[in-house]
Coordinates of C-alpha atoms in Angstrom, one line a residue:
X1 CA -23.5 -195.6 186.6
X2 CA -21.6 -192.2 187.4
X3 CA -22.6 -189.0 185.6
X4 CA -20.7 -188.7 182.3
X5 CA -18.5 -185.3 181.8
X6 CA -20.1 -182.8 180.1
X7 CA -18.7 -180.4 177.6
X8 CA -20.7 -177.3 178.0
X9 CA -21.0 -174.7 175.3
X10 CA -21.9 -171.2 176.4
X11 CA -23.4 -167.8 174.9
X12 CA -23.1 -164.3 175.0
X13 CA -24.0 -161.7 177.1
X14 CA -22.5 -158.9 180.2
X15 CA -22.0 -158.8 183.3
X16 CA -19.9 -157.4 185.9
X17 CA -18.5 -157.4 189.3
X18 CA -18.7 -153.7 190.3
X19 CA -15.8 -150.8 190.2
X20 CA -15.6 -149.6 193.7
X21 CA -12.1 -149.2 195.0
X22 CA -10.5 -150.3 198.5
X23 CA -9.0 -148.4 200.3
X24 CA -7.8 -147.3 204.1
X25 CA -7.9 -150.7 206.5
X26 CA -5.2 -151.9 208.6
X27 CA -2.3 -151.0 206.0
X28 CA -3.8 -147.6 205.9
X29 CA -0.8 -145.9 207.5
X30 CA 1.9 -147.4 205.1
X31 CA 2.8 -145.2 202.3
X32 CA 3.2 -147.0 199.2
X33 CA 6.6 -145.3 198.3
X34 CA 7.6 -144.5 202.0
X35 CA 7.8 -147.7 204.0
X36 CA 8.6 -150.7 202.1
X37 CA 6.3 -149.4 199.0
X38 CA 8.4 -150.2 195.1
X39 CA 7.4 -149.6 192.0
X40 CA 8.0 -153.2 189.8
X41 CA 7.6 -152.4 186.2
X42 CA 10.6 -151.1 184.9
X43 CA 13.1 -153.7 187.0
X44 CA 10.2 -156.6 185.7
X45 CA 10.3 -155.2 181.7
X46 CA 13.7 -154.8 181.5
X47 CA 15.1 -158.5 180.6
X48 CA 16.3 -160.1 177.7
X49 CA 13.2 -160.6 175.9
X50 CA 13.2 -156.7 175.2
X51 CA 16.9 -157.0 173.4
X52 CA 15.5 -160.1 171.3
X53 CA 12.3 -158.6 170.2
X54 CA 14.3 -155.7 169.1
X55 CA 17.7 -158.0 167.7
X56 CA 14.5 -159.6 165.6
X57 CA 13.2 -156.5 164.7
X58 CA 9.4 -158.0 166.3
X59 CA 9.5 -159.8 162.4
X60 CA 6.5 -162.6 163.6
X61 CA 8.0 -164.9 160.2
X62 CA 10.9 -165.5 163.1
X63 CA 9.3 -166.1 165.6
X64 CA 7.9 -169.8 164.2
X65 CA 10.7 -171.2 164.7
X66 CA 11.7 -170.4 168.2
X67 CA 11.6 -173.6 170.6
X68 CA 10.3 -177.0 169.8
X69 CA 7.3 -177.3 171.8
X70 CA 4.8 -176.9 169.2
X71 CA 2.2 -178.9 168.5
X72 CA 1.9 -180.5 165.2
X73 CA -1.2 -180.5 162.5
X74 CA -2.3 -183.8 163.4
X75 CA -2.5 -183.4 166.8
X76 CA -4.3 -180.1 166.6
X77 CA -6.8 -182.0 164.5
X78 CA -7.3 -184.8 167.1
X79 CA -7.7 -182.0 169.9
X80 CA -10.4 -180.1 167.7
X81 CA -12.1 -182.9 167.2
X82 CA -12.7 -184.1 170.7
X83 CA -15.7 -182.0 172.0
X84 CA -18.0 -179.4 170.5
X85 CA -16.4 -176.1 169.8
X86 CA -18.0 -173.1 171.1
X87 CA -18.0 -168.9 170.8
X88 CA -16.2 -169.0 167.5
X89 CA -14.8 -165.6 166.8
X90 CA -13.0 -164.2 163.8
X91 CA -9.7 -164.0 164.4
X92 CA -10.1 -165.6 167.9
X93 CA -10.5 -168.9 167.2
X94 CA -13.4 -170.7 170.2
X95 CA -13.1 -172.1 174.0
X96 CA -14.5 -175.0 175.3
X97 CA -15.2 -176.0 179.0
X98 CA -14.8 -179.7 180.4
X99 CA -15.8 -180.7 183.6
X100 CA -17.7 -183.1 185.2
X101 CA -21.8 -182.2 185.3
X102 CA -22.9 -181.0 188.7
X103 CA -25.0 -177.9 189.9
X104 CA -21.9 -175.4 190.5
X105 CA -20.8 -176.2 186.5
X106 CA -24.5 -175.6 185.5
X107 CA -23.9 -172.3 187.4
X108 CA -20.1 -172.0 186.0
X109 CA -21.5 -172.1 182.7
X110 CA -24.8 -169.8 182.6
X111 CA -22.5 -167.0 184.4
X112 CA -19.7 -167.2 181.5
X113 CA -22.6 -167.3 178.9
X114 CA -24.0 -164.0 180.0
X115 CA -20.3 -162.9 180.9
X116 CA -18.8 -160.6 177.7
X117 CA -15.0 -162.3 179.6
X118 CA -14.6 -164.4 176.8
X119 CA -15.2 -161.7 173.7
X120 CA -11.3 -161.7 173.2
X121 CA -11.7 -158.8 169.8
X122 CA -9.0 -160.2 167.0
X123 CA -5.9 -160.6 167.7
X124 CA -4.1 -159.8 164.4
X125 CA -1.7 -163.0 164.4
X126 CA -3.7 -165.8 166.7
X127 CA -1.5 -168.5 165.1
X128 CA 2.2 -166.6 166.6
X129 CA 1.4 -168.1 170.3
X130 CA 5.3 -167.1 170.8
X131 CA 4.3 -163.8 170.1
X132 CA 1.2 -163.9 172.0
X133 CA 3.6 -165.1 174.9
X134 CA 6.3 -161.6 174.1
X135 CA 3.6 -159.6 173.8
X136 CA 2.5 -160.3 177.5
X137 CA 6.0 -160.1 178.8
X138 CA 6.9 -157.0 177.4
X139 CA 3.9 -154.6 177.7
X140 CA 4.0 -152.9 181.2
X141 CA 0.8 -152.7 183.0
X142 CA -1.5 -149.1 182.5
X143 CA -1.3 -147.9 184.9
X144 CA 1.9 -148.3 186.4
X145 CA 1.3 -150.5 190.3
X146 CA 3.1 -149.4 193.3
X147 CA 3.5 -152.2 196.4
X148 CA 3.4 -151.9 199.6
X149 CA 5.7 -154.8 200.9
X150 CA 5.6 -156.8 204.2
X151 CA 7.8 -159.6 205.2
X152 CA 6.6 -162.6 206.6
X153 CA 8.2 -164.7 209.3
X154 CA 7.8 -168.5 208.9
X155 CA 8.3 -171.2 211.7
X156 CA 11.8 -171.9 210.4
X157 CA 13.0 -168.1 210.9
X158 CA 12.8 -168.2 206.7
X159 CA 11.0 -164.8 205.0
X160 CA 8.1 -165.0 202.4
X161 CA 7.5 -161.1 200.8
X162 CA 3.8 -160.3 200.6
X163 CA 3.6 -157.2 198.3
X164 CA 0.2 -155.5 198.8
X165 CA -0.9 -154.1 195.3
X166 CA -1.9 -150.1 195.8
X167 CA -2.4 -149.0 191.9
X168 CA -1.0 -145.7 190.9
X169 CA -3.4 -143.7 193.2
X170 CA -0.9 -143.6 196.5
X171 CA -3.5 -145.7 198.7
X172 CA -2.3 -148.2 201.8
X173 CA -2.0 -151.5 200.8
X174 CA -4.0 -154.5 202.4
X175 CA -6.8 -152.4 203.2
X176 CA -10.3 -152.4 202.0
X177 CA -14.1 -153.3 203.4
X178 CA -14.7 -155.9 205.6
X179 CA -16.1 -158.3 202.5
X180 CA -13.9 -156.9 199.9
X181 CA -12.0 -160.6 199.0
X182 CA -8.2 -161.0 199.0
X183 CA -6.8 -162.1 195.7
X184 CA -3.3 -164.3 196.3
X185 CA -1.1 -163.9 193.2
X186 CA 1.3 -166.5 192.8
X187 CA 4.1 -165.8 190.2
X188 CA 5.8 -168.4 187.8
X189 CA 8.6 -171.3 189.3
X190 CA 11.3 -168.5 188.7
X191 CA 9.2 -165.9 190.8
X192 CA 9.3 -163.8 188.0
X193 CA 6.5 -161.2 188.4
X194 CA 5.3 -160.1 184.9
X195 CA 3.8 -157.5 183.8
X196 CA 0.6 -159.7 182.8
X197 CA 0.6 -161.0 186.5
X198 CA 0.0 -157.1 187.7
X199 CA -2.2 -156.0 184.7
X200 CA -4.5 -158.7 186.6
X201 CA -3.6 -157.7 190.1
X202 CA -4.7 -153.8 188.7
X203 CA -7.8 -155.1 187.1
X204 CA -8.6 -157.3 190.3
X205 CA -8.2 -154.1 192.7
X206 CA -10.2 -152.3 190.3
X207 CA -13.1 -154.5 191.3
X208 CA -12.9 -154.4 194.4
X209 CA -10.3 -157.1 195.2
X210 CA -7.4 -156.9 197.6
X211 CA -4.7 -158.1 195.5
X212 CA -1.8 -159.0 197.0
X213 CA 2.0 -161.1 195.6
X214 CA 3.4 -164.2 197.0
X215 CA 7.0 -163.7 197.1
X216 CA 8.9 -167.3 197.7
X217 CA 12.0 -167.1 199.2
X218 CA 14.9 -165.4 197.8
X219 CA 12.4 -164.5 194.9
X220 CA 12.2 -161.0 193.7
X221 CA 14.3 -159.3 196.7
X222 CA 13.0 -161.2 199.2
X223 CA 15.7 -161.9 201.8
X224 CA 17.0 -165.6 202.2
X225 CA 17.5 -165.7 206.0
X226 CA 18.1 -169.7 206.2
X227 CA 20.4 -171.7 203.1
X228 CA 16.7 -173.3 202.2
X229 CA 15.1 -172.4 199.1
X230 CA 11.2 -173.7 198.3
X231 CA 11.2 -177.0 196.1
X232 CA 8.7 -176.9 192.8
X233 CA 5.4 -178.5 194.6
X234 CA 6.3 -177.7 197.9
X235 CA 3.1 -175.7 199.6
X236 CA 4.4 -175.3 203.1
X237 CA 5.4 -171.5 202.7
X238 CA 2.3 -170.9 200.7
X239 CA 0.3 -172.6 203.7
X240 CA 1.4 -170.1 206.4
X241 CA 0.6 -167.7 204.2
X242 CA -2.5 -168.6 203.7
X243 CA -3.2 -168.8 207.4
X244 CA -1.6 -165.0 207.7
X245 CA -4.1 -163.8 205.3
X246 CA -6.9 -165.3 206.8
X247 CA -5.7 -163.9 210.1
X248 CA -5.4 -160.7 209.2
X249 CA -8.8 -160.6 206.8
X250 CA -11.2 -163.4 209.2
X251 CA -14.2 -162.1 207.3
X252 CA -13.0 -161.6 203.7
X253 CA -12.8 -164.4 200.6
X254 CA -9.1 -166.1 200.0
X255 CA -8.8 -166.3 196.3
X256 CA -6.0 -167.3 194.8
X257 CA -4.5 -167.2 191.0
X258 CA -1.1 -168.5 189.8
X259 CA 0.8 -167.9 186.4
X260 CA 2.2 -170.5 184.3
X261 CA 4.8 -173.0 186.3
X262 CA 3.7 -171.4 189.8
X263 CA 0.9 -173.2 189.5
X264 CA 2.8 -176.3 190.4
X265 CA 2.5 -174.3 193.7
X266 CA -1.0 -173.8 193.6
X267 CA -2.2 -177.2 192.6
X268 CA 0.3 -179.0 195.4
X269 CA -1.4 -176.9 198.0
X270 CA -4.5 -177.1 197.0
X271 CA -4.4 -181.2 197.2
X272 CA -2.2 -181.4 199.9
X273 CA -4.8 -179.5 201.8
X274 CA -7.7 -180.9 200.9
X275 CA -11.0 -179.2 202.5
X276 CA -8.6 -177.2 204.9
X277 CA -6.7 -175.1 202.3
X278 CA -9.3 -171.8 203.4
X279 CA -9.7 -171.0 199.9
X280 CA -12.8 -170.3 198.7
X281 CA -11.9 -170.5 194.8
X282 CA -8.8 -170.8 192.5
X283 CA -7.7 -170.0 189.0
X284 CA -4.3 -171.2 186.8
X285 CA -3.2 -169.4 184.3
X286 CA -1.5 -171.5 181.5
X287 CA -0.7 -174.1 184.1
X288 CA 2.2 -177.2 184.2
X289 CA 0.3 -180.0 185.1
X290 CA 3.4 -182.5 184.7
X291 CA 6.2 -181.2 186.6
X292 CA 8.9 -183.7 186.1
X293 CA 7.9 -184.1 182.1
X294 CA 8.3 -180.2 181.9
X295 CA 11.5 -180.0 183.4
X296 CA 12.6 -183.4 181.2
X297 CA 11.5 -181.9 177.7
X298 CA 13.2 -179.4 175.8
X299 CA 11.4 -175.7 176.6
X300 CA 11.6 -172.8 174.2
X301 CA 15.2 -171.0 174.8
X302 CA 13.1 -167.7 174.1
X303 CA 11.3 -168.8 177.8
X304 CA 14.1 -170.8 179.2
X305 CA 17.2 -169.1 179.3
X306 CA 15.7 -165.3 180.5
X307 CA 14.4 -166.9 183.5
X308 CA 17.4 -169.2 184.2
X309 CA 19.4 -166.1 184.0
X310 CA 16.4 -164.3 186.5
X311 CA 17.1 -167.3 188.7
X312 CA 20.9 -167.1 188.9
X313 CA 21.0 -163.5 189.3
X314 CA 19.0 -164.1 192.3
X315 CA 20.8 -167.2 193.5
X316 CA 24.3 -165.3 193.0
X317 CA 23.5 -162.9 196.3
X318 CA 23.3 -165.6 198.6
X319 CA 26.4 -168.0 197.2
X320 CA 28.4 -167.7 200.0
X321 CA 25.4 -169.2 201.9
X322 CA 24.6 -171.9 199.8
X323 CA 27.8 -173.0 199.8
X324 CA 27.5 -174.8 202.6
X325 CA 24.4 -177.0 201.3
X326 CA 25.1 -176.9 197.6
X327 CA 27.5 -177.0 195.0
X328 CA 27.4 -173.5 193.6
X329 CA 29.9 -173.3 191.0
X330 CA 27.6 -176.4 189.8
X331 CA 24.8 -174.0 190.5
X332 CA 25.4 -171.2 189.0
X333 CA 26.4 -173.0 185.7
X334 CA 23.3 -175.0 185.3
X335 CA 23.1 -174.4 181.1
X336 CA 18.8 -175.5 182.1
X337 CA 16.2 -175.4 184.5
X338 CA 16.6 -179.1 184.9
X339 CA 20.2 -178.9 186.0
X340 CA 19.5 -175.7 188.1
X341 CA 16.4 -177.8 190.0
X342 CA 18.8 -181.1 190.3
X343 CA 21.6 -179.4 191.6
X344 CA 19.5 -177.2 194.1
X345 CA 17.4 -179.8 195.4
X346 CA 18.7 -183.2 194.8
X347 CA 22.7 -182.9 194.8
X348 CA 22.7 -181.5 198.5
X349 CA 25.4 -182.0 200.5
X350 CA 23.7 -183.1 203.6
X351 CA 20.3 -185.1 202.5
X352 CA 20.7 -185.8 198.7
X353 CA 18.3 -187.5 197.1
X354 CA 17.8 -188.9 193.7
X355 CA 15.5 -187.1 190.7
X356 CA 12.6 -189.6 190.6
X357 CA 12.4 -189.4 194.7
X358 CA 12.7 -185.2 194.2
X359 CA 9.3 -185.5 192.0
X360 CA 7.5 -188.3 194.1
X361 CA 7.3 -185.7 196.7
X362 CA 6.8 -182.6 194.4
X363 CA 4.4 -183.3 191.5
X364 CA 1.7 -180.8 190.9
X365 CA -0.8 -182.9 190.9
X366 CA -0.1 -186.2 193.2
X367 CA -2.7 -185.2 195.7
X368 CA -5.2 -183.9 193.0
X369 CA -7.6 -186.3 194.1
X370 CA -8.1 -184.8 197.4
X371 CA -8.7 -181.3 196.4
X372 CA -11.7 -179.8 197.5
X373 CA -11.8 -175.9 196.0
X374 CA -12.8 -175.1 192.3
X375 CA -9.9 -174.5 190.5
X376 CA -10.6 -172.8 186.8
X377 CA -7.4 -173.6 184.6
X378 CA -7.6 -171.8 181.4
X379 CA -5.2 -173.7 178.7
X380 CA -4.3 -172.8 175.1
X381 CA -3.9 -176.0 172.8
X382 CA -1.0 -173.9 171.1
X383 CA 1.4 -173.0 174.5
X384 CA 4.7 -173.6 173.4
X385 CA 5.5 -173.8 176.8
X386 CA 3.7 -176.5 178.6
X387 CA 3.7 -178.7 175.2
X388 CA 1.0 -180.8 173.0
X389 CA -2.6 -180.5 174.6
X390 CA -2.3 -185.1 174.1
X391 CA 0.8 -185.0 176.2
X392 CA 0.4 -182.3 178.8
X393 CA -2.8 -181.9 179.7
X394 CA -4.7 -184.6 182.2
X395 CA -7.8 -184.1 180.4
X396 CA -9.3 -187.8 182.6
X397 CA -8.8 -185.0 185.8
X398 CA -11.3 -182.7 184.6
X399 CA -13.9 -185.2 183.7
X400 CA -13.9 -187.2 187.2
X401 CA -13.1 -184.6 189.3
X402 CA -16.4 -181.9 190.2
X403 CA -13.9 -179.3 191.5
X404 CA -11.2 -179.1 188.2
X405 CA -13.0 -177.0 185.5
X406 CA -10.5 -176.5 182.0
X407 CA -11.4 -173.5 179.6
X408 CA -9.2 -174.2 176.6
X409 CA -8.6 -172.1 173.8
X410 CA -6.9 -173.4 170.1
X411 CA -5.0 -169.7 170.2
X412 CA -3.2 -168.3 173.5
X413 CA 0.1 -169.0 173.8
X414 CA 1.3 -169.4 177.5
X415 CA -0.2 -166.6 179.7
X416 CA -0.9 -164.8 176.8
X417 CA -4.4 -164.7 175.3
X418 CA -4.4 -161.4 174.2
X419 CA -7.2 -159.4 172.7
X420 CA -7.1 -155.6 172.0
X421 CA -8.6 -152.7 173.7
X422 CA -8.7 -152.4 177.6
X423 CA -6.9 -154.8 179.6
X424 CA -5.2 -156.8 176.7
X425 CA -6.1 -160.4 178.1
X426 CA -8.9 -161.7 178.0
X427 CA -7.8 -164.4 180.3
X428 CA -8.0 -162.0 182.8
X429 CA -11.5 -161.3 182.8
X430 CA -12.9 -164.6 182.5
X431 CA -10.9 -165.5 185.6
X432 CA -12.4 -162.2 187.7
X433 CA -15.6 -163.3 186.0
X434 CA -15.0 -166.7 187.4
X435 CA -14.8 -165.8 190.6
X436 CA -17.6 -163.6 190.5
X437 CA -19.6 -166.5 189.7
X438 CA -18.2 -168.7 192.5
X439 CA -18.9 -165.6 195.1
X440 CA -22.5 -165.7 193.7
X441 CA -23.0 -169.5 194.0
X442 CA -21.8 -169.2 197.6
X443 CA -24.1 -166.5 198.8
X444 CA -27.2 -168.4 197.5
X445 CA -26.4 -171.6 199.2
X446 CA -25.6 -169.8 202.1
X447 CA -29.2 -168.2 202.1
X448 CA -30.4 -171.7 201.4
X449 CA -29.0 -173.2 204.6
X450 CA -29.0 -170.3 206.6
X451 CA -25.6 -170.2 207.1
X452 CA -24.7 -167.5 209.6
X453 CA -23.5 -164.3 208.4
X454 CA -21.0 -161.1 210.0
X455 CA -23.0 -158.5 211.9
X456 CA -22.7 -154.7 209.8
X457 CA -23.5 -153.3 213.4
X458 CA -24.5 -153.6 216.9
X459 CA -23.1 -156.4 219.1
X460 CA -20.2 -158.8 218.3
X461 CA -19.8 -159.8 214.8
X462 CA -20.5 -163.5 214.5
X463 CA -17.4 -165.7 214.3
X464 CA -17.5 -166.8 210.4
X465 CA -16.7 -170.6 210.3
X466 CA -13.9 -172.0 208.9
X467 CA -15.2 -172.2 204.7
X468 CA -14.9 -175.7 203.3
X469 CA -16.7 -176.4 200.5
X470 CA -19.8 -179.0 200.9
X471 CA -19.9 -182.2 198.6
X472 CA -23.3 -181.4 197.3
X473 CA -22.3 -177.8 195.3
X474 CA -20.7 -180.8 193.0
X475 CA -23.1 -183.1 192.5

């Protein structure tokens, strides 16, 4: 008889990861501002979202009814009565952590327990989860990030843009120590990069990560050299990317964090990939599980039509190209994300292909049973973005698989949970916190089997293996 899935409450407590900065390295003669570097904030805050906070006057009695993915009272009651809430907090509402029992979930759980991640502070309207959701989109990061971006050559002659995360202190991108990890941010479907998305880059790099963006093609300035844009859960970009990094860093960590639908990304690699993806550990934030359902149901206009117009904006440079693969008038006047995604992927002129073939090949999660990295998706049961918590999240996942671990909150919105005081997500630190964890875990089963370890000097530096992670961490 298997091991039935736990639901594991945790405490309180503090801990951290350390503040030391990176800083020099390989990218240490590239100028943040001078070759390549940008500054994203004010091109990221500028959107629509700031003329209708300010049409509305920021009134939260409007904001209720804005979209229709919301869930209802009864359904709230059925989720909160599954499991055994946890870390109730005034104004917060509580978390609670399924997953399947093993000894790296025993060690998941003591580390968040003694972790002060999870202390969101009160949030003075936790029932507003469209607000929650502006509130994130609209605040710029403090301080304001400067990038460092490099362009990245795939096997098709395409171009991925890796933007190296600097802060506001003038330092070369992709540096840092010989252990310092390398965090892989992975922006939403639209390759949106918000400013929530570089708040946790600048916490990351604070701690002593080396964050750096994953820029798909034609996303966010990045050149489209060939008429071929990246489907929805296609991870062969992100693969050679993932094989750059680990080239360029052989000793360091890959971690890797994605942001609401980029996740789709995220989760499609990670299966497809299997014990190979060089990963040591993963994070979603506010993830879509259910790609072809999300695309199907009716999405808040407040999140839809900003980033369909962020998508055509982009899409418009390269018409002339796309032309010859596309219909683009068809294209461009997509009136949804849906249309825009048909038209783009499955009404191609040379190899067209029907919707229900487009999403056998591009689910999230058809693969999820091979994946073989711990992957920490924190959920809120009220995101009026991915939907009901019944409908849209695979809750039978978490509980069979060892390596899926879901933190879910009642009070979030999508990539929002905010808190107040420093940093302004909470999210953020539990998934920093989460790695931490996972980095610790590591080291002590490395000491355990004697695993070999880099040289700090004299002689060669042993060649560090390939990382996959072993079977018995789950069990």
């Amino acid at each position: 008889m298997g091991a039935q899935p736990a639901l594991l409450p945790l405490g309180w407590g503090v801990a951290g990861w350390g503040q030391s900065h990176f800083c020099g390295g390989a990218g240490a003669n590239r100028r943040a501002k001078g070759a390549g570097g940008a500054q994203l904030v004010p091109e990221r805050v500028k959107s629509i979202f700031g003329v209708l906070l300010v049409g509305y006057g920021g009134t939260p009695a409007l904001l209720g009814g804005w979209g229709r993915r919301f869930p209802s009272e009864d359904e709230e009651e059925e989720e909160e009565e599954e499991g055994i809430p946890f870390m109730a907090e005034e104004g917060s509402g509580h978390w609670r952590l399924l997953c399947k029992p093993s000894a790296l979930a025993q060690h998941l759980v003591r580390s968040l327990g003694r972790s002060a991640a999870l202390r969101g502070g009160r949030w003075l309207w936790p029932c507003w989860p469209r607000l929650q959701m502006l509130w994130q989109l609209l605040q710029p990061p403090e301080p304001e990030p400067v990038v460092a971006r490099e362009l990245l050559q795939l096997s098709d002659a395409g171009l991925v843009a890796l933007d190296w995360l600097v802060g506001p202190w003038g330092a070369a991108g992709g540096g840092g120590g010989v252990s310092s990890p390398v965090l892989l941010l992975i922006p939403n479907a639209a390759g949106k990069v918000t400013g929530g998305l570089l708040q946790l880059g600048l916490r990351a790099l604070e701690r002593g990560f080396i964050p750096v963006i994953f820029n798909r093609r034609g996303h966010n300035g990045c050149p489209l050299t060939t008429p071929r844009l990246q489907p929805f859960g296609d991870p062969g970009d992100l693969r050679e990317a993932v094989t750059y990094l680990r080239c360029r860093h052989p000793c360091a960590s890959l971690l890797a964090v994605s942001e609401g639908s980029g996740s789709g990304l995220l989760l499609a690699y990670l299966g497809e990939s299997g014990s190979s993806s060089r990963l040591a550990a993963a994070a979603c934030l506010s993830p879509i599980f259910r790609g072809r359902d999300w695309f199907e149901a009716r999405m808040p206009w407040l999140y839809e039509w900003p980033l369909l117009l962020h998508l055509k904006q982009g899409l418009s440079r390269y018409a002339g190209a796309l032309a010859e693969v596309v219909d683009t008038d068809r294209l461009l006047g997509s009136r949804s994300l849906r249309e825009l995604e048909e038209t783009l992927f499955c009404r191609t002129r040379s190899r067209p292909t029907s919707w229900e073939s487009y999403w056998e090949h591009n689910e999230p999660l058809r693969d999820a049973d091979e994946a073989a990295v711990p992957v920490l998706c924190l959920c809120s049961a009220d995101d009026p973005v991915r939907g009901p918590p019944a409908r849209s999240l695979p809750r039978e996942l978490f509980r069979s698989s060892p390596y899926f671990f879901l933190l879910l909150t009642p009070h979030g919105g999508h990539c929002g949970f905010p808190r107040r005081g420093p940093g302004r997500c909470w999210a953020h630190e539990a998934v920093l916190e989460y790695f931490r964890a996972m980095a610790e875990f590591l080291r002590t089963e490395e000491r355990r089997k004697g695993l070999p370890r880099p040289r700090r000097w004299g002689g060669p530096p042993v060649e560090p293996p390939v990382f996959t992670w072993q079977r018995s961490y789950t069990r």
